[in-house]
Each structure stands twice: as structure tokens, then as C-alpha cells.
Amino acid sequence: MAATVNPDLRKERENASFDPEKITNFLYGGPERVQKKRELASLALNDPDYHHEDLNFMSREQQYETFLKKSLLMTTKIKQLKIDAVDEHFYRSAVTGPSPDPLGLHVGMFLPTLYGQATQEQKDKWLKLAENYVIIGTYAQTEMGHGTFLRGLETTATFDPKTQEFILNTPTLTASKWWPGGLGKTSNYCVLMAQLYIHGKSYGPHPFMVQIRSLQDHKPLPGVTVGDIGPKFGYDVIDNGFLALSNVRIPRENMLMKHSKVAPDGTYVKPPSSKLAYGTMVFVRATIVNDSAMALAVATTIAIRYSCVRRQSEMKPGHPEPQVLDYVTQQYKLFPYLAAAYAFWLTGQTMMSVYMTSSSQISKGDISVLPELHALSAGLKALSSWVANMGMEECRLACGGHGYSHASGLPRLYANLTPGATYEGENTVMMLQTARYLMKSYNQSLQGEKLAGSVAYLSGVQPVPAAGRTRNMLDLGALCDAFRHRAARLVHEAAMQLRNERQAGKDQPDAWNAASVDLVKAAMAHSQYFVVKNFAERLTDSRLDSSISAVLTRLCQLHALHGLVTNSGDFLEDGYLTGTDVRQARRHINTLMAKLRPDAVALVDAFDFPDGILNSILGRYDGNVYQHLLEWAKASPLNKTDVHQSYHKYLKPFLEANRAKL
Amino acid sequence: MAATVNPDLRKERENASFDPEKITNFLYGGPERVQKKRELASLALNDPDYHHEDLNFMSREQQYETFLKKSLLMTTKIKQLKIDAVDEHFYRSAVTGPSPDPLGLHVGMFLPTLYGQATQEQKDKWLKLAENYVIIGTYAQTEMGHGTFLRGLETTATFDPKTQEFILNTPTLTASKWWPGGLGKTSNYCVLMAQLYIHGKSYGPHPFMVQIRSLQDHKPLPGVTVGDIGPKFGYDVIDNGFLALSNVRIPRENMLMKHSKVAPDGTYVKPPSSKLAYGTMVFVRATIVNDSAMALAVATTIAIRYSCVRRQSEMKPGHPEPQVLDYVTQQYKLFPYLAAAYAFWLTGQTMMSVYMTSSSQISKGDISVLPELHALSAGLKALSSWVANMGMEECRLACGGHGYSHASGLPRLYANLTPGATYEGENTVMMLQTARYLMKSYNQSLQGEKLAGSVAYLSGVQPVPAAGRTRNMLDLGALCDAFRHRAARLVHEAAMQLRNERQAGKDQPDAWNAASVDLVKAAMAHSQYFVVKNFAERLTDSRLDSSISAVLTRLCQLHALHGLVTNSGDFLEDGYLTGTDVRQARRHINTLMAKLRPDAVALVDAFDFPDGILNSILGRYDGNVYQHLLEWAKASPLNKTDVHQSYHKYLKPFLEANRAKL
């Protein structure tokens, strides 16, 4: 039985100014990729082996079990189906939906660490086992007491030359490994980050290959205490774990020695560069920018479709209730995040391609590009995950009461995606890393050095206001100029602030701390400038179909203008923009939103998420929201019986006692 | 065994500039009230009958059962202990903590509706039963298809003069009642809001007393379909329900007829004023302002205490890791929300006292004050719940990874409190109601009328910039002036925008919609001005102890200055403030934060939340965070066995098959 599409949604799709398929092709890199993505997604979504009850109806234990089963099955099927490594993520994301994967750290961190940090001998020993899932591993870095600050790790690996072993210990409570995914119940191995000690001297954190559970019966090995860290906001399907080690001995050969080495006599060989680990970090952060784009794309798809199905209130007496999306306030909530989803989608692509290009340079030993890449990726990771956090919640709230139901998919999306602001470097720390690079570059430019890359604009820019000009606030060039000016000015202001604090007698660390709010502000402005500029540049691609370049330009304008009016003080403070400019910008936003309104559904359809991935009754492609809300509710555990058992246990005696007393 | 307090927290408390007890007394209305609060809280918290496993370890069904049991017990004990009605909430909030109460709608809506809208005869019939919990009721207003827009309700109550009955029906799917708390499984009665039809004519929504479940066996009565709406973001302990009625007949006397009446012959008698229902709404919204203050107070208590216990990173080489709260960026995340908690706490008190004062006027028939109260409360409800939403999440994120664990208490707090932005009037709709009153008042003032109350400042204000002045940006008078000017200007701008849209040919509803973003902005500025002014006024109380007025003044300054710099464009746009003023404001914020830093723990201690109410391992009064994190994790369900059953079911066969293939 073909489902009938809600007439309001059908009309939206008929009235769009462009064919969403063209934007889908643009977003995924061409029709062949889209074809492949769809093939693999339907393969996964139509496979009955993956079907199960709604996660929202399960206890956390059941959720863990269900997803473990699913993940193991997926692993086996990917091999059986011989899915290409390049395409694998299309299949994976369709199997798991917006939930994380219990084997995610095996695939995403354990294996890559072996690839990147094991010697050939070590690879020969472990890779085959790990790639074929004879052993399952995770990456145990974060401790109860230390996260982003790696040097603070307390776990120790002490070299014992007599036995040619490292002795692993968790010397304090706070040294317990805490958070690694899959550590609690699933993994039997891990890469352990521990402070290396040789002959009483500390050499900083290094990676060690450690078996934690028996391969026979999965019991923790002697000296190993391991378990689940308990329920969290989201990630219910994942056994984030803790791990404490007591005099656990591993052979010397278990230290991953591709970069640093410890010789049998205890001689320590330094890595050729301390920045080599940066490469992976840049990659992971680019992934988080992609995740943020995806989170916003999913959230706006749900909220915009539902806002076309939902009719509410009376705009004009006697008229039918309008679609909620016809309210300008609703557009103002959703369209800026729709634009941000596109902006970050393109940012993530650029970051990945810059990373790929520079990877070959790095592998040839040229690491000159790394500090720049590192600084840029830190700021973009922080910016995108912050905006995604706000956007997901704005979308949920824009769906009113039903957004609060797990039927909307939005609470679970938020709970699963919000850690992006914390993991792989806490966002404020990330912004301060970007700021450090900006300050360094700014000072170099003051000393006459010519800057390159993303900070080139700091060279020779005099942050003086150019008042009196009239601007076309829709011109992307003018908007990029405004964001560049703001970034340059705020970098300058932060540098001045830093200097003032120094001159007032503070030492460098205290001055840095005192200026840190300004420094974060500068790094934020720098990152936003990059995103706006990147969006505008992607639109100059001559291969872009004219029917979609018009609508994408509107999104880009909206993204820039919304950033401008929500931070208008930054542009007004030195008179770069005038009050008239800002008022103009607000009027343009209204006009742009009116123009985007008829294309809104097509713009989210273009993200091409099947219902099985959206996991949302409100966001269903067919818009048949209300009947499915009721069906879903009826299936929920509390409705298994008309009269719940709690009546007999508690309510009945209570009511009867009260009646008797009357 | 007396628990040792974490030495960092102990030192914080020793170094505070004031005795937190004095602020506690200020916040709760004197030492007697504080004494009473503490007595009742410990009575509840020390009662072993209320103890149970951590809700985070339970399935949703278990949570519902646990809290139902707890709520029934609490109801019985409140009677047994003869707790005074004025003090009851101290006891209740200690029993439930930050979770809602399964009988909350019986107490908070069902009973008050009977008090307010039932005739004396009806009260005689039902009140005794309801007050003594022989019947349990809820308030069924919201439907699947309609929430804030009351007139859109679809449930019908059709008068049948022949039988002297109303026939209740749910004519469409979207007419199903949806969301009422306690409706799904617990209640056997409800007040049903339904469209009244007499002789084919509609008279709008009216309240009806309806029995939905049998008092014998709790089964739904004939014609009644009722159940739970399924799991949500939060509110796991509550059976928010759906209800559909099919030709359910109730006697004519079941319409609550204190205001509107239907005579036996079907004659309809109108209520004396359509605004009478406003009174309750004002009260409920004031409650939400209080809830928002409470949410921020709880969240900042947790985050600030934890930020003093947590030490991280290296500020200066060789120095010990600093307390996280010593980072200025951390202060900038938390202190503005600490200030907001105080600001809204005082706002809620003022609203309650204004409501109480005007209630007596209203009960004497003078309802002139209602539109003003209604408009003010709508904006303050929206502002406070929005800020609370942002603040709770900012606090969670400021606790890093551990904030994401349910051990922090913050995810559950957020999930349970965020509905305040949606229920009792969706926030944007609320702001637009405030804006409607502002536009009306503004137009009256243009016509020479003198305005009173919260909008008096719109009279005769000429929103012209007063450039060139130098201001002391720490002066509370100057800050209030700035907020007043901004509000007046934005009201003026919105009015101009509305006029322009009309002049461009739009009809009134379209013009209103087109200007709605500006209208919300104006209403927001108006509400913020009220909060800042109220805070400043409360500080002029001559009874205020001088040792606490200094620190409260700092909080008030910070609240105002933070609002100013985060909305600096609004103050700069017309030149009211200069770039220098704004820069000055930022410097003052830094100075204020440095001064507040040593008092931060005392300022949250002053909220006086016992650990049993905070429900947070990170926020524990004794600061013994890490050992309790581990204990809590070990107690969680996945750790019942070292090797989880899923190993035997899924992991073992998977690993063995992989090994065999190798």
C-alpha cells in the first residue's frame, strides 16, 4: 500500500523553485556517489535482521544489547557484502541511524592508532587479529581527573629492564580511565595512554597495547578492574567504561613504537616531531564539523517538514489555520540553522580536502602546514559544534510540545550529538588554541612577516573604521569584507588587551587568562569569517547549475546576515557598519526568508535522509504525523495493559483507604 | 562518620566575604521561613520510606511506579504530619527533588480549577472527594493538534436538552487530548476543556468534570480511550496521557458553571468578563519564573562547586593545576547565570507579590490591572525560561565530560525543566502577547494618554540618542536608564516597522507577521528592563545587611552589564552608547568577576539546597566528587556482573567465528 503524502507537504514540493536532486548531487559529490549512498542505505534499511523495537521503549541495558548485536551483525555483513571501504560509512550510518556504534572506537580509534603508531612488526602481530575482530579494542586516554589536558594523565607505565616489561598502574582514584566507548563491557584489548617512566624519569604520555579481558571467557585479567561508567544524557547504546590497573605487566614490545621507542636497555628514542599526532586530530575535528552539519541537517529536516504539516492559530479571522512555517518568527528560528547546516557541510568538505592535500605533504616529512591546520580545525570544530547544539534545541523547541516527545527524534539526536562540544578537545580550550595561533601570527605580521593561509588577512590590515560608505548588504563580497574586518579588529583588540594586562604588571599566563574572553571572541570571529568566505567561494564554482545557485546564494546571504545582526555590536563598535546598515541587514533577512519559504522543504529534502535515518515521526517524508504519533504511543510499554500493575500495588489501596476515612 | 569536606571547597567557604546565611534569609523571606524550610526538608530527606534506587538506573516504567508510590505516600504523610498549606511546598520539593510529581496536576490544576470555576453546589459535590484523594483528577486541555491556541480545540461538548446531558466527543484524530500529566494511567477524573455546542451553535471552550476510569477497577469507562503518550525527553516519572471520547454522556451539572452557565432549556449565560481566567495564568507564569530561577540556582550550584573541586591543566609551569573556576572563561560561563538566577528569583517574588496585591482588587471586581499583569507575566515567563534553558546547558557543558553523565544531575534537570519554554504558552507566542500590549500602550501614549505600571516609561519618551555623554557603566541608575532607553527604542522601532508594512499595502495580520521578529525583540527588551530594574530596586531595601548588599550589587551590575555586552548592537545602533562605553562595560565585567570569584561558592551555598534536592554527585556539598562517581558507576545495572549476558549471547559466537575463519 503506497502511503499517501500529506497534501500540505505535497504542495510544498510541487512549488519549489528547483529540483532537490541537483542539490543532493552537489552536497554528496555527484550523482554516482548519491546513487551508491542510496543503494547502500536501502540495503541496510530493508534488511529485516536489523529491525528491532524502538530504542525509546527499552531500558538502557536492552539498548546496549540490541546495538551490540546490530553492530556485530553489521561488521559481519560488511565483509560478506564486500562493501568498499570508501562507501562503508553510507552503509554504517543507515544501520545505526543517529545513534553511535558500540564498535565505533574499535573502527575509529583502535585500528587507526595501530595503523599510525605501530611498527611493522607490531602490525604483523596485531592488525590481522584486530581487522578480523578476533580481538576488539578501544582507545583508553581520558581519565576521571583529566580530559583535554593530556599531559595531566596519571596512569603510569614503568619500564622494568630486568623483565623487559612495562608495569602498568593506576596510582590514584582520578587516574582511572573514564569514558572510553566500548571499554566497559565489550572490548578485550585497548590502546592505553600512560605516562612513560624509565629509570625513574618521566617521558610523558605514550600508547601501549594492553589486553584487559580473557579471550577465553571475557573475564577481566588479573590486576584489571573494568566496568561501565553508568547512564549518561545520551549514548545509551554505548558502554563507556572505566579501567584501573594494578601492577599489570606487558612486554616491552607492547609500547607502540613507530615514533618513540624504548630500547631493551631503557634508552628512550624521541619521535622525529612532537606535532605528528596533529594530523589525526585535524582529521577527527573535520569529522566533528561534518557531524555538526549532519546534526543541523537532520534537525532542520524534521522541524521544517513538521512546520509545514502543523497548522496552528488564526492569522486572519475566518481563514484556515496557517502552516506554522508561515509565521515569520518560525522562519527566523529555523532558516538560519538551515543555512548553517549548508555552511558547515561545505566547511567540513573543505577541511577534509585541505587535510587530504596536506596529508601527502606531511607524509613526505613537510609538517610546516600543521600548526595552521591545527589552529583552524580547532576553531571550526568548536564553532560548528556550539552552533549545532543551539540549533538542535531551537529546532526541538520550534516543534512545540511534540518536539519534547521522543517520537520527534530530536531529544535523542541532541543527547547523542551534544558531546561534540566536549570530546576531542573541550570547545573553549579549542578556541583558545586557535587564539594562540592568531596572536602568534598577528605578532609576526607586526614584525613585517607576510602571513599565509587562513590568517593571511591579518597581514597589514589596519583595523580602522570606514564609516560613511553605503554598502549593499546583500553583496557577498561586502559581507565577507565585513566578517574579515571584524575578525581582524577583534584579533587586534585581543592583542591590545593582552598587552595592557602585561603592562599592568601581570605575568604572561595571568595576562592570557585575563584576556581570555576577548581571545575566544577573536577566535570565534576568525572561524566565522572562514565559514562565510568558504560558503561564498563554493558558490563561484562555474559547474554549479544556475537553478540551484540562486537558492544557495540566498542561503549564504542569510547565513552571513544572520551572523551579522546577532553580533551587530561587533560591527558597530568601531563604526565599520552604521545603524542604517544593520537595519538594512534586518530587512534583507526578512526578504530572504520570504524568498526561501517556498523552497524550504526542497532544501531539506535535498539532504536526502531516508526516514530510517531520521528516526522521527514529526520529520516523516510523507508528513503523516498524527496517526503515527498515536500508533507509536499505543505501542509504548506503559500501554501494555489498560490498567497498569501500579494500580493494584499502590493506587487501589490508597484510594480505598481514603474512601474509608471519609 | 562525619564526611570530610574537600579541602578546596573548605577554603572557598572560609574565604567568602559574607555569611551565606544572611543571603539565604534574604532569599526565603527571613530566618523563620528558612528554619521551617530546613525542618520540612530534613523531615522528607531523612524519611527512609522515600528512599529508592537512583532513577537513572531504572526503566521508565519503574520510574513511573517508584514516583507514583512516593507521591501517594507523600500525600498521606502531609495529612498525617498536618503540614501547613503555606509550607507544604518545602516538604514536597524535598520529596521529589527536581523531578515532577505524578499527582502534580491534581494539586496544581485539578483542585484549583474546582476552587476557581465550580459553583458552590459543585464544590459540595466534588471538593471533598478530590481534596481527600478519593478521586484523582487532571486537567485535560491540550490536544494533539492544538496547544497554545485555545480556540482551536476540537473536542466537543454538545448539550442535549432532552436528557439534560452533554455529549462529549473527539471528532478527529487531532482532537485527542494529548500531554496532560497523570492522564495516561493515574487519574480517574479530569476537567475536560471542550467546545460547547448548544442547539448547533458554538460557544467556545468550557470546562467539564468528567469521570474517565471506574472507581471500582480503574478500567476506562465505556466510550473512553485513554493511555500514555510514550517516552519523552524528561518527565519519565509522569504518565502524560491521551484521551479520546466517543459519545460519552455527562449530566448538565458537570459543566463548571461559576462563570458561564447553561440553563436546563439550553440558554447560555456569558461570564461577566472574558479576562477572569487571566488571573490563574498570571499565577502559573509567576511560578514558571520561580522554576527558572530555581533551575539556574541548582545548575550553578552544581557547576560552581564542581569547578572549585576540579583542577585542570597548567596555567604556570611548575605550579599545581588550578581550580577550573580560576579560568576567566569558566567564570564568564557561570557567573552571568549565577547573577541571572538571583535576578529571576527576585523577579518571581515581585510577580507573586504583585499578583497577590492585585488578586484582592480582582476579587472585588476591579479587573483593570489584568491586561498589564497578563502582558508582563507572559514576557517574563518567556524570558526566564529561555535563559534558564541556555543556562542549564551552559552549566552542564562547563562541567566537561562529567557534566554529560547522569551522575552530574544536570541532564535530568535540563530534561525536566526545559518544557517551561513550551507549556503554559509557547514562548514566542508569549512574547508576541507582550508585544501586542506594548504596541497598544505605545499608540495610546502617542495619543497623549499617560501610561501607568510597567509601561509608564513609554509615555513621552523620545527615543533620540544622547551621544557624547560619558557614563559610569557600573552605576545601576545609568544601567537601568540604558535598558529603559533600549526597550523604548525597540518598541518604537517595532511600531515603525508595523506602520511601514501597513503603508506598503499589507493588511494588519500580514503586517503584524512581517514585523514579528522586531516585535519579539521589543518584548524581550521590555522584559529584560523589568528584570534589571527590579533587581536594582530590591537592593535599595534599607533592611538589607551591608555585608551582603555589596556582593548583591556586584551580581546586579554583572547581570546588567552582561545583558548589555551580549546585546551591544541594540545600545550602539542609535548611538545611545559608544564603542568606548561597551569596551568599558567589558572591562567592568572582568573586574566584577574577579571580585565575585572568592564569593562564588558562598553565593551558591546561599541558595541552601540540600544534597538530596540537588541530586548531583558533582554538586555535593562536601565536594567528594570522584569517589562517589566511582561508587555510583559500580552500582549501575550494566555492572551487576563482570561479564555481561550479551557476551554469551552475541559477542562470544562472533569472536569464535572470526577466529575460526582466520
mmCIF file of C-alpha atoms in Angstrom, chain A residues 398-643:
data_model
loop_
_atom_site.group_PDB
_atom_site.id
_atom_site.type_symbol
_atom_site.label_atom_id
_atom_site.label_comp_id
_atom_site.label_asym_id
_atom_site.label_seq_id
_atom_site.Cartn_x
_atom_site.Cartn_y
_atom_site.Cartn_z
ATOM 1 C CA ALA A 398 10.164 25.067 17.352
ATOM 2 C CA CYS A 399 8.214 21.786 17.217
ATOM 3 C CA GLY A 400 6.352 22.796 20.386
ATOM 4 C CA GLY A 401 5.136 20.065 22.720
ATOM 5 C CA HIS A 402 5.603 17.263 20.217
ATOM 6 C CA GLY A 403 9.272 18.192 19.873
ATOM 7 C CA TYR A 404 9.667 17.161 23.516
ATOM 8 C CA SER A 405 8.352 13.661 22.812
ATOM 9 C CA HIS A 406 10.884 11.009 21.867
ATOM 10 C CA ALA A 407 8.610 10.471 18.873
ATOM 11 C CA SER A 408 10.165 13.599 17.345
ATOM 12 C CA GLY A 409 13.631 12.063 17.379
ATOM 13 C CA LEU A 410 15.011 15.427 18.444
ATOM 14 C CA PRO A 411 15.780 14.784 22.132
ATOM 15 C CA ARG A 412 17.760 11.654 21.267
ATOM 16 C CA LEU A 413 19.539 13.455 18.422
ATOM 17 C CA TYR A 414 20.561 16.223 20.788
ATOM 18 C CA ALA A 415 21.616 13.891 23.586
ATOM 19 C CA ASN A 416 23.759 11.859 21.166
ATOM 20 C CA LEU A 417 25.336 14.777 19.313
ATOM 21 C CA THR A 418 25.944 17.348 22.054
ATOM 22 C CA PRO A 419 29.157 15.616 23.271
ATOM 23 C CA GLY A 420 30.822 17.007 20.147
ATOM 24 C CA ALA A 421 31.289 20.223 22.131
ATOM 25 C CA THR A 422 33.273 18.363 24.786
ATOM 26 C CA TYR A 423 35.132 15.437 23.309
ATOM 27 C CA GLU A 424 38.219 15.694 21.136
ATOM 28 C CA GLY A 425 39.062 18.918 22.933
ATOM 29 C CA GLU A 426 36.672 20.993 25.027
ATOM 30 C CA ASN A 427 35.393 23.864 22.890
ATOM 31 C CA THR A 428 36.696 26.787 24.920
ATOM 32 C CA VAL A 429 40.126 25.187 25.096
ATOM 33 C CA MET A 430 39.917 24.695 21.323
ATOM 34 C CA MET A 431 39.075 28.347 20.746
ATOM 35 C CA LEU A 432 41.993 29.375 22.933
ATOM 36 C CA GLN A 433 44.304 27.182 20.860
ATOM 37 C CA THR A 434 43.109 28.976 17.759
ATOM 38 C CA ALA A 435 43.590 32.264 19.574
ATOM 39 C CA ARG A 436 47.159 31.347 20.455
ATOM 40 C CA TYR A 437 47.922 30.851 16.784
ATOM 41 C CA LEU A 438 46.157 34.099 15.910
ATOM 42 C CA MET A 439 48.211 36.034 18.457
ATOM 43 C CA LYS A 440 51.405 34.487 17.189
ATOM 44 C CA SER A 441 50.518 35.298 13.590
ATOM 45 C CA TYR A 442 49.409 38.809 14.496
ATOM 46 C CA ASN A 443 52.723 39.482 16.214
ATOM 47 C CA GLN A 444 54.609 38.077 13.239
ATOM 48 C CA SER A 445 52.701 40.400 10.932
ATOM 49 C CA LEU A 446 53.529 43.345 13.198
ATOM 50 C CA GLN A 447 57.151 42.420 12.715
ATOM 51 C CA GLY A 448 56.681 42.631 8.979
ATOM 52 C CA GLU A 449 56.294 38.922 8.220
ATOM 53 C CA LYS A 450 53.908 38.062 5.441
ATOM 54 C CA LEU A 451 51.245 35.643 6.614
ATOM 55 C CA ALA A 452 49.809 32.834 4.523
ATOM 56 C CA GLY A 453 46.782 30.584 4.641
ATOM 57 C CA SER A 454 43.712 31.317 6.712
ATOM 58 C CA VAL A 455 45.421 34.130 8.631
ATOM 59 C CA ALA A 456 46.814 35.965 5.583
ATOM 60 C CA TYR A 457 44.231 38.693 6.115
ATOM 61 C CA LEU A 458 45.895 39.726 9.365
ATOM 62 C CA SER A 459 48.898 40.986 7.407
ATOM 63 C CA GLY A 460 48.911 44.702 7.094
ATOM 64 C CA VAL A 461 45.242 45.111 7.919
ATOM 65 C CA GLN A 462 44.702 48.405 9.667
ATOM 66 C CA PRO A 463 41.562 47.966 11.684
ATOM 67 C CA VAL A 464 40.283 51.487 11.121
ATOM 68 C CA PRO A 465 36.611 52.117 10.543
ATOM 69 C CA ALA A 466 35.499 53.083 7.081
ATOM 70 C CA ALA A 467 32.414 54.978 8.072
ATOM 71 C CA GLY A 468 30.149 56.853 5.750
ATOM 72 C CA ARG A 469 30.264 54.285 2.957
ATOM 73 C CA THR A 470 26.978 52.930 1.742
ATOM 74 C CA ARG A 471 27.010 49.228 1.326
ATOM 75 C CA ASN A 472 24.910 46.709 -0.491
ATOM 76 C CA MET A 473 24.354 44.406 2.420
ATOM 77 C CA LEU A 474 23.349 41.561 0.118
ATOM 78 C CA ASP A 475 26.653 41.571 -1.735
ATOM 79 C CA LEU A 476 28.622 38.503 -0.682
ATOM 80 C CA GLY A 477 31.899 40.323 -1.250
ATOM 81 C CA ALA A 478 30.842 43.139 1.057
ATOM 82 C CA LEU A 479 29.642 40.622 3.648
ATOM 83 C CA CYS A 480 32.942 38.727 3.539
ATOM 84 C CA ASP A 481 34.747 42.059 3.916
ATOM 85 C CA ALA A 482 32.663 42.865 6.969
ATOM 86 C CA PHE A 483 33.429 39.500 8.606
ATOM 87 C CA ARG A 484 37.102 39.866 7.735
ATOM 88 C CA HIS A 485 37.225 43.343 9.200
ATOM 89 C CA ARG A 486 35.504 42.171 12.372
ATOM 90 C CA ALA A 487 37.879 39.240 12.770
ATOM 91 C CA ALA A 488 40.937 41.419 12.176
ATOM 92 C CA ARG A 489 39.689 44.045 14.587
ATOM 93 C CA LEU A 490 38.901 41.544 17.328
ATOM 94 C CA VAL A 491 42.313 39.882 16.888
ATOM 95 C CA HIS A 492 43.839 43.336 17.238
ATOM 96 C CA GLU A 493 41.697 44.143 20.290
ATOM 97 C CA ALA A 494 42.593 40.872 21.974
ATOM 98 C CA ALA A 495 46.280 41.538 21.323
ATOM 99 C CA MET A 496 45.918 45.030 22.818
ATOM 100 C CA GLN A 497 44.103 43.619 25.803
ATOM 101 C CA LEU A 498 46.869 41.098 26.301
ATOM 102 C CA ARG A 499 49.465 43.858 26.069
ATOM 103 C CA ASN A 500 47.581 46.057 28.540
ATOM 104 C CA GLU A 501 47.367 43.239 31.051
ATOM 105 C CA ARG A 502 51.099 42.676 30.711
ATOM 106 C CA GLN A 503 51.811 46.372 31.092
ATOM 107 C CA ALA A 504 49.631 46.439 34.189
ATOM 108 C CA GLY A 505 52.108 44.013 35.728
ATOM 109 C CA LYS A 506 50.627 40.587 35.113
ATOM 110 C CA ASP A 507 52.908 37.769 34.001
ATOM 111 C CA GLN A 508 52.200 36.106 30.665
ATOM 112 C CA PRO A 509 49.917 33.284 31.985
ATOM 113 C CA ASP A 510 47.866 35.686 34.103
ATOM 114 C CA ALA A 511 47.595 38.179 31.266
ATOM 115 C CA TRP A 512 46.478 35.404 28.927
ATOM 116 C CA ASN A 513 43.855 34.315 31.434
ATOM 117 C CA ALA A 514 42.640 37.874 31.983
ATOM 118 C CA ALA A 515 42.283 38.420 28.238
ATOM 119 C CA SER A 516 40.806 35.007 27.523
ATOM 120 C CA VAL A 517 37.223 36.140 26.974
ATOM 121 C CA ASP A 518 38.460 38.540 24.289
ATOM 122 C CA LEU A 519 40.711 35.837 22.873
ATOM 123 C CA VAL A 520 37.815 33.412 22.489
ATOM 124 C CA LYS A 521 35.801 36.182 20.860
ATOM 125 C CA ALA A 522 38.591 36.778 18.353
ATOM 126 C CA ALA A 523 38.949 33.073 17.564
ATOM 127 C CA MET A 524 35.201 32.820 17.094
ATOM 128 C CA ALA A 525 35.189 35.763 14.689
ATOM 129 C CA HIS A 526 38.103 34.243 12.782
ATOM 130 C CA SER A 527 36.289 30.923 12.462
ATOM 131 C CA GLN A 528 33.028 32.548 11.402
ATOM 132 C CA TYR A 529 34.859 34.540 8.743
ATOM 133 C CA PHE A 530 36.338 31.315 7.375
ATOM 134 C CA VAL A 531 32.894 29.686 7.172
ATOM 135 C CA VAL A 532 31.265 32.657 5.443
ATOM 136 C CA LYS A 533 34.123 33.057 2.987
ATOM 137 C CA ASN A 534 34.215 29.349 2.230
ATOM 138 C CA PHE A 535 30.469 29.290 1.563
ATOM 139 C CA ALA A 536 30.753 32.275 -0.791
ATOM 140 C CA GLU A 537 33.724 30.745 -2.594
ATOM 141 C CA ARG A 538 31.949 27.461 -3.193
ATOM 142 C CA LEU A 539 29.204 29.401 -4.969
ATOM 143 C CA THR A 540 31.663 30.697 -7.551
ATOM 144 C CA ASP A 541 32.102 27.133 -8.851
ATOM 145 C CA SER A 542 31.266 27.501 -12.532
ATOM 146 C CA ARG A 543 29.922 23.944 -12.676
ATOM 147 C CA LEU A 544 27.099 24.948 -10.361
ATOM 148 C CA ASP A 545 23.683 24.625 -12.005
ATOM 149 C CA SER A 546 22.071 28.054 -12.307
ATOM 150 C CA SER A 547 18.735 26.846 -10.884
ATOM 151 C CA ILE A 548 20.389 25.949 -7.620
ATOM 152 C CA SER A 549 22.990 28.686 -7.415
ATOM 153 C CA ALA A 550 20.187 31.233 -6.860
ATOM 154 C CA VAL A 551 18.788 29.439 -3.846
ATOM 155 C CA LEU A 552 22.223 28.582 -2.433
ATOM 156 C CA THR A 553 23.217 32.232 -2.731
ATOM 157 C CA ARG A 554 20.171 33.160 -0.647
ATOM 158 C CA LEU A 555 21.232 30.674 1.996
ATOM 159 C CA CYS A 556 24.726 32.091 2.015
ATOM 160 C CA GLN A 557 23.414 35.651 2.304
ATOM 161 C CA LEU A 558 21.113 34.624 5.125
ATOM 162 C CA HIS A 559 23.929 32.856 6.926
ATOM 163 C CA ALA A 560 26.158 35.917 6.732
ATOM 164 C CA LEU A 561 23.443 38.457 7.537
ATOM 165 C CA HIS A 562 22.142 36.467 10.475
ATOM 166 C CA GLY A 563 25.666 36.221 11.859
ATOM 167 C CA LEU A 564 25.946 39.937 11.356
ATOM 168 C CA VAL A 565 22.754 41.026 13.108
ATOM 169 C CA THR A 566 23.184 38.611 16.027
ATOM 170 C CA ASN A 567 26.660 40.068 16.562
ATOM 171 C CA SER A 568 25.858 43.553 15.383
ATOM 172 C CA GLY A 569 27.728 45.203 18.229
ATOM 173 C CA ASP A 570 30.989 43.805 16.859
ATOM 174 C CA PHE A 571 30.421 45.597 13.566
ATOM 175 C CA LEU A 572 29.029 48.786 15.071
ATOM 176 C CA GLU A 573 31.540 49.225 17.853
ATOM 177 C CA ASP A 574 34.226 50.821 15.713
ATOM 178 C CA GLY A 575 31.801 52.323 13.222
ATOM 179 C CA TYR A 576 32.619 49.855 10.431
ATOM 180 C CA LEU A 577 28.887 49.416 9.946
ATOM 181 C CA THR A 578 26.306 52.051 10.752
ATOM 182 C CA GLY A 579 22.943 51.659 12.425
ATOM 183 C CA THR A 580 21.424 52.068 8.978
ATOM 184 C CA ASP A 581 23.495 49.167 7.634
ATOM 185 C CA VAL A 582 22.298 46.919 10.438
ATOM 186 C CA ARG A 583 18.667 47.925 9.991
ATOM 187 C CA GLN A 584 19.125 47.262 6.291
ATOM 188 C CA ALA A 585 20.535 43.837 7.115
ATOM 189 C CA ARG A 586 17.464 43.020 9.193
ATOM 190 C CA ARG A 587 15.149 43.999 6.352
ATOM 191 C CA HIS A 588 17.161 41.859 3.921
ATOM 192 C CA ILE A 589 16.808 38.900 6.266
ATOM 193 C CA ASN A 590 13.036 39.250 6.156
ATOM 194 C CA THR A 591 13.073 39.433 2.365
ATOM 195 C CA LEU A 592 15.405 36.460 2.060
ATOM 196 C CA MET A 593 13.257 34.390 4.403
ATOM 197 C CA ALA A 594 10.182 35.160 2.334
ATOM 198 C CA LYS A 595 12.040 34.031 -0.784
ATOM 199 C CA LEU A 596 13.343 30.876 0.901
ATOM 200 C CA ARG A 597 9.946 29.954 2.347
ATOM 201 C CA PRO A 598 8.624 28.126 -0.773
ATOM 202 C CA ASP A 599 11.943 26.289 -1.176
ATOM 203 C CA ALA A 600 12.344 25.269 2.443
ATOM 204 C CA VAL A 601 11.044 21.702 2.124
ATOM 205 C CA ALA A 602 13.009 21.105 -1.081
ATOM 206 C CA LEU A 603 16.139 22.386 0.687
ATOM 207 C CA VAL A 604 15.784 19.824 3.458
ATOM 208 C CA ASP A 605 14.672 17.067 1.071
ATOM 209 C CA ALA A 606 17.979 17.724 -0.699
ATOM 210 C CA PHE A 607 19.865 16.419 2.359
ATOM 211 C CA ASP A 608 18.375 13.103 1.285
ATOM 212 C CA PHE A 609 17.879 11.433 4.648
ATOM 213 C CA PRO A 610 15.641 8.368 4.467
ATOM 214 C CA ASP A 611 13.040 8.075 7.250
ATOM 215 C CA GLY A 612 15.001 5.177 8.693
ATOM 216 C CA ILE A 613 17.904 7.500 9.380
ATOM 217 C CA LEU A 614 15.845 10.486 10.561
ATOM 218 C CA ASN A 615 14.079 8.286 13.102
ATOM 219 C CA SER A 616 11.394 10.897 13.631
ATOM 220 C CA ILE A 617 7.641 10.771 13.397
ATOM 221 C CA LEU A 618 7.468 14.552 13.012
ATOM 222 C CA GLY A 619 10.010 14.515 10.186
ATOM 223 C CA ARG A 620 8.474 11.684 8.120
ATOM 224 C CA TYR A 621 8.858 12.219 4.382
ATOM 225 C CA ASP A 622 5.147 11.564 3.875
ATOM 226 C CA GLY A 623 4.115 14.008 6.610
ATOM 227 C CA ASN A 624 1.618 11.573 8.148
ATOM 228 C CA VAL A 625 2.499 12.740 11.599
ATOM 229 C CA TYR A 626 -0.571 12.448 13.771
ATOM 230 C CA GLN A 627 -1.703 8.880 13.038
ATOM 231 C CA HIS A 628 1.846 7.655 13.612
ATOM 232 C CA LEU A 629 2.154 9.619 16.849
ATOM 233 C CA LEU A 630 -0.868 7.728 18.173
ATOM 234 C CA GLU A 631 0.307 4.328 16.931
ATOM 235 C CA TRP A 632 3.712 4.896 18.459
ATOM 236 C CA ALA A 633 2.237 5.934 21.796
ATOM 237 C CA LYS A 634 -0.034 2.884 21.873
ATOM 238 C CA ALA A 635 2.967 0.620 21.362
ATOM 239 C CA SER A 636 4.864 2.088 24.314
ATOM 240 C CA PRO A 637 5.480 -0.133 27.386
ATOM 241 C CA LEU A 638 3.142 1.677 29.801
ATOM 242 C CA ASN A 639 0.257 0.841 27.473
ATOM 243 C CA LYS A 640 0.691 -2.923 27.500
ATOM 244 C CA THR A 641 -2.328 -3.124 29.779
ATOM 245 C CA ASP A 642 -5.211 -0.699 30.176
ATOM 246 C CA VAL A 643 -4.826 -0.833 33.934
#
